[in-house]
Amino acid sequence: MARKNRKHGYEGSRIMFWGVALGMLSATLALVYLGLYNTCDQIGARIKQLETNQVELRKHVVNEEHNWAIARAAPNLERLMARHGIVMSWPAPHDIIRLRPPPPADPVHYAWQDGTTRRD
């Protein structure tokens, strides 16, 4: 009877080694994928929350701008002055001083040496 050749006995362990390595690699890739998926899901939820918050803040800003425009209208100012006992009137047209903008100044002239500059 022939003796078994020892070098042929290691083939099973090679397949087992590569199987374990591929299993570990696939498990690692699956964990990385799940981690990225979870992170993206959390970021998406945060973006949705911030967009909702932005819409609410924009509505609040528009409402406050409208309230401010109403509050500074002339009839409301007169009503508020009457409520607080402030007696004021609009100035007469001859009492108004209108300022005109100053004429534009001459542009600054820089020294120019035929397009060349002197270097030391």
PDB file of C-alpha atoms in Angstrom:
ATOM      1  CA  MET A   1       0.000   0.000   0.000  1.00  0.00           C
ATOM      2  CA  ALA A   2       1.265   3.443  -0.964  1.00  0.00           C
ATOM      3  CA  ARG A   3       1.975   6.090   1.580  1.00  0.00           C
ATOM      4  CA  LYS A   4      -0.001   9.365   1.544  1.00  0.00           C
ATOM      5  CA  ASN A   5       1.812  12.360   0.174  1.00  0.00           C
ATOM      6  CA  ARG A   6       1.865  15.064   2.839  1.00  0.00           C
ATOM      7  CA  LYS A   7       1.989  18.060   0.508  1.00  0.00           C
ATOM      8  CA  HIS A   8      -1.447  17.206  -0.872  1.00  0.00           C
ATOM      9  CA  GLY A   9      -2.952  17.402   2.608  1.00  0.00           C
ATOM     10  CA  TYR A  10      -2.612  21.202   2.767  1.00  0.00           C
ATOM     11  CA  GLU A  11      -5.027  21.998  -0.051  1.00  0.00           C
ATOM     12  CA  GLY A  12      -8.017  21.948   2.261  1.00  0.00           C
ATOM     13  CA  SER A  13      -6.443  24.460   4.610  1.00  0.00           C
ATOM     14  CA  ARG A  14      -5.658  26.849   1.713  1.00  0.00           C
ATOM     15  CA  ILE A  15      -9.281  26.872   0.685  1.00  0.00           C
ATOM     16  CA  MET A  16     -10.263  27.395   4.301  1.00  0.00           C
ATOM     17  CA  PHE A  17      -7.758  30.288   4.617  1.00  0.00           C
ATOM     18  CA  TRP A  18      -9.095  32.097   1.515  1.00  0.00           C
ATOM     19  CA  GLY A  19     -12.673  31.424   2.576  1.00  0.00           C
ATOM     20  CA  VAL A  20     -12.077  32.979   5.992  1.00  0.00           C
ATOM     21  CA  ALA A  21     -10.239  35.934   4.405  1.00  0.00           C
ATOM     22  CA  LEU A  22     -13.078  36.576   1.944  1.00  0.00           C
ATOM     23  CA  GLY A  23     -15.627  36.224   4.743  1.00  0.00           C
ATOM     24  CA  MET A  24     -13.763  38.760   6.893  1.00  0.00           C
ATOM     25  CA  LEU A  25     -13.446  41.132   3.931  1.00  0.00           C
ATOM     26  CA  SER A  26     -17.155  40.892   3.104  1.00  0.00           C
ATOM     27  CA  ALA A  27     -18.096  41.398   6.779  1.00  0.00           C
ATOM     28  CA  THR A  28     -15.847  44.472   6.970  1.00  0.00           C
ATOM     29  CA  LEU A  29     -17.342  45.923   3.786  1.00  0.00           C
ATOM     30  CA  ALA A  30     -20.846  45.248   5.099  1.00  0.00           C
ATOM     31  CA  LEU A  31     -20.060  47.077   8.366  1.00  0.00           C
ATOM     32  CA  VAL A  32     -18.549  50.034   6.482  1.00  0.00           C
ATOM     33  CA  TYR A  33     -21.634  50.183   4.244  1.00  0.00           C
ATOM     34  CA  LEU A  34     -23.997  50.097   7.221  1.00  0.00           C
ATOM     35  CA  GLY A  35     -21.982  52.802   8.984  1.00  0.00           C
ATOM     36  CA  LEU A  36     -22.083  55.065   5.927  1.00  0.00           C
ATOM     37  CA  TYR A  37     -25.787  54.388   5.436  1.00  0.00           C
ATOM     38  CA  ASN A  38     -26.517  55.278   9.064  1.00  0.00           C
ATOM     39  CA  THR A  39     -24.426  58.458   8.877  1.00  0.00           C
ATOM     40  CA  CYS A  40     -26.125  59.574   5.658  1.00  0.00           C
ATOM     41  CA  ASP A  41     -29.531  58.865   7.167  1.00  0.00           C
ATOM     42  CA  GLN A  42     -28.722  60.969  10.236  1.00  0.00           C
ATOM     43  CA  ILE A  43     -27.397  63.824   8.088  1.00  0.00           C
ATOM     44  CA  GLY A  44     -30.533  63.684   5.927  1.00  0.00           C
ATOM     45  CA  ALA A  45     -32.780  63.899   8.989  1.00  0.00           C
ATOM     46  CA  ARG A  46     -30.754  66.855  10.296  1.00  0.00           C
ATOM     47  CA  ILE A  47     -31.012  68.636   6.927  1.00  0.00           C
ATOM     48  CA  LYS A  48     -34.781  68.103   6.880  1.00  0.00           C
ATOM     49  CA  GLN A  49     -35.050  69.500  10.419  1.00  0.00           C
ATOM     50  CA  LEU A  50     -32.933  72.550   9.525  1.00  0.00           C
ATOM     51  CA  GLU A  51     -34.970  73.218   6.370  1.00  0.00           C
ATOM     52  CA  THR A  52     -38.184  73.125   8.410  1.00  0.00           C
ATOM     53  CA  ASN A  53     -36.594  75.493  10.920  1.00  0.00           C
ATOM     54  CA  GLN A  54     -35.502  77.800   8.092  1.00  0.00           C
ATOM     55  CA  VAL A  55     -39.050  77.984   6.705  1.00  0.00           C
ATOM     56  CA  GLU A  56     -40.433  78.849  10.147  1.00  0.00           C
ATOM     57  CA  LEU A  57     -37.779  81.525  10.690  1.00  0.00           C
ATOM     58  CA  ARG A  58     -38.445  83.021   7.260  1.00  0.00           C
ATOM     59  CA  LYS A  59     -42.166  83.269   8.087  1.00  0.00           C
ATOM     60  CA  HIS A  60     -41.272  84.952  11.376  1.00  0.00           C
ATOM     61  CA  VAL A  61     -38.975  87.459   9.619  1.00  0.00           C
ATOM     62  CA  VAL A  62     -41.622  88.337   7.030  1.00  0.00           C
ATOM     63  CA  ASN A  63     -44.198  88.789   9.784  1.00  0.00           C
ATOM     64  CA  GLU A  64     -41.896  91.069  11.787  1.00  0.00           C
ATOM     65  CA  GLU A  65     -41.008  93.123   8.679  1.00  0.00           C
ATOM     66  CA  HIS A  66     -44.724  93.597   8.011  1.00  0.00           C
ATOM     67  CA  ASN A  67     -45.352  94.622  11.624  1.00  0.00           C
ATOM     68  CA  TRP A  68     -42.472  97.108  11.492  1.00  0.00           C
ATOM     69  CA  ALA A  69     -43.735  98.618   8.227  1.00  0.00           C
ATOM     70  CA  ILE A  70     -47.183  99.101   9.765  1.00  0.00           C
ATOM     71  CA  ALA A  71     -45.746 100.536  12.993  1.00  0.00           C
ATOM     72  CA  ARG A  72     -43.719 103.223  11.255  1.00  0.00           C
ATOM     73  CA  ALA A  73     -46.531 104.441   8.994  1.00  0.00           C
ATOM     74  CA  ALA A  74     -47.445 108.113   9.498  1.00  0.00           C
ATOM     75  CA  PRO A  75     -50.967 107.562  10.883  1.00  0.00           C
ATOM     76  CA  ASN A  76     -49.657 105.106  13.460  1.00  0.00           C
ATOM     77  CA  LEU A  77     -46.885 107.473  14.510  1.00  0.00           C
ATOM     78  CA  GLU A  78     -49.412 110.293  14.975  1.00  0.00           C
ATOM     79  CA  ARG A  79     -51.674 107.990  16.992  1.00  0.00           C
ATOM     80  CA  LEU A  80     -48.748 106.917  19.208  1.00  0.00           C
ATOM     81  CA  MET A  81     -47.655 110.526  19.734  1.00  0.00           C
ATOM     82  CA  ALA A  82     -51.205 111.459  20.739  1.00  0.00           C
ATOM     83  CA  ARG A  83     -51.372 108.496  23.144  1.00  0.00           C
ATOM     84  CA  HIS A  84     -48.136 109.540  24.875  1.00  0.00           C
ATOM     85  CA  GLY A  85     -48.942 113.261  24.886  1.00  0.00           C
ATOM     86  CA  ILE A  86     -46.233 114.299  22.447  1.00  0.00           C
ATOM     87  CA  VAL A  87     -47.199 117.412  20.504  1.00  0.00           C
ATOM     88  CA  MET A  88     -45.381 117.613  17.202  1.00  0.00           C
ATOM     89  CA  SER A  89     -46.218 118.857  13.764  1.00  0.00           C
ATOM     90  CA  TRP A  90     -44.655 118.496  10.392  1.00  0.00           C
ATOM     91  CA  PRO A  91     -42.225 121.287   9.428  1.00  0.00           C
ATOM     92  CA  ALA A  92     -43.300 123.956   7.019  1.00  0.00           C
ATOM     93  CA  PRO A  93     -41.878 123.616   3.513  1.00  0.00           C
ATOM     94  CA  HIS A  94     -39.713 126.725   3.923  1.00  0.00           C
ATOM     95  CA  ASP A  95     -38.162 125.209   7.080  1.00  0.00           C
ATOM     96  CA  ILE A  96     -36.889 122.122   5.277  1.00  0.00           C
ATOM     97  CA  ILE A  97     -33.249 122.264   4.212  1.00  0.00           C
ATOM     98  CA  ARG A  98     -32.420 119.985   1.323  1.00  0.00           C
ATOM     99  CA  LEU A  99     -28.815 118.934   0.956  1.00  0.00           C
ATOM    100  CA  ARG A 100     -27.354 118.179  -2.405  1.00  0.00           C
ATOM    101  CA  PRO A 101     -24.650 115.561  -2.755  1.00  0.00           C
ATOM    102  CA  PRO A 102     -21.193 117.051  -3.217  1.00  0.00           C
ATOM    103  CA  PRO A 103     -19.836 117.072  -6.755  1.00  0.00           C
ATOM    104  CA  PRO A 104     -17.539 114.164  -7.486  1.00  0.00           C
ATOM    105  CA  ALA A 105     -13.916 114.914  -6.692  1.00  0.00           C
ATOM    106  CA  ASP A 106     -11.268 114.854  -9.374  1.00  0.00           C
ATOM    107  CA  PRO A 107      -9.801 111.403  -9.830  1.00  0.00           C
ATOM    108  CA  VAL A 108      -6.444 110.803  -8.245  1.00  0.00           C
ATOM    109  CA  HIS A 109      -3.572 111.113 -10.689  1.00  0.00           C
ATOM    110  CA  TYR A 110      -0.728 108.751 -10.045  1.00  0.00           C
ATOM    111  CA  ALA A 111       2.791 109.291 -11.293  1.00  0.00           C
ATOM    112  CA  TRP A 112       3.388 107.296 -14.422  1.00  0.00           C
ATOM    113  CA  GLN A 113       6.753 106.796 -16.071  1.00  0.00           C
ATOM    114  CA  ASP A 114       5.882 105.575 -19.555  1.00  0.00           C
ATOM    115  CA  GLY A 115       4.682 102.257 -18.244  1.00  0.00           C
ATOM    116  CA  THR A 116       8.055 101.266 -16.843  1.00  0.00           C
ATOM    117  CA  THR A 117       8.949 101.225 -13.197  1.00  0.00           C
ATOM    118  CA  ARG A 118      12.386 101.680 -11.811  1.00  0.00           C
ATOM    119  CA  ARG A 119      13.752  98.884  -9.689  1.00  0.00           C
ATOM    120  CA  ASP A 120      16.746  98.932  -7.419  1.00  0.00           C
TER     121      ASP A 120
END
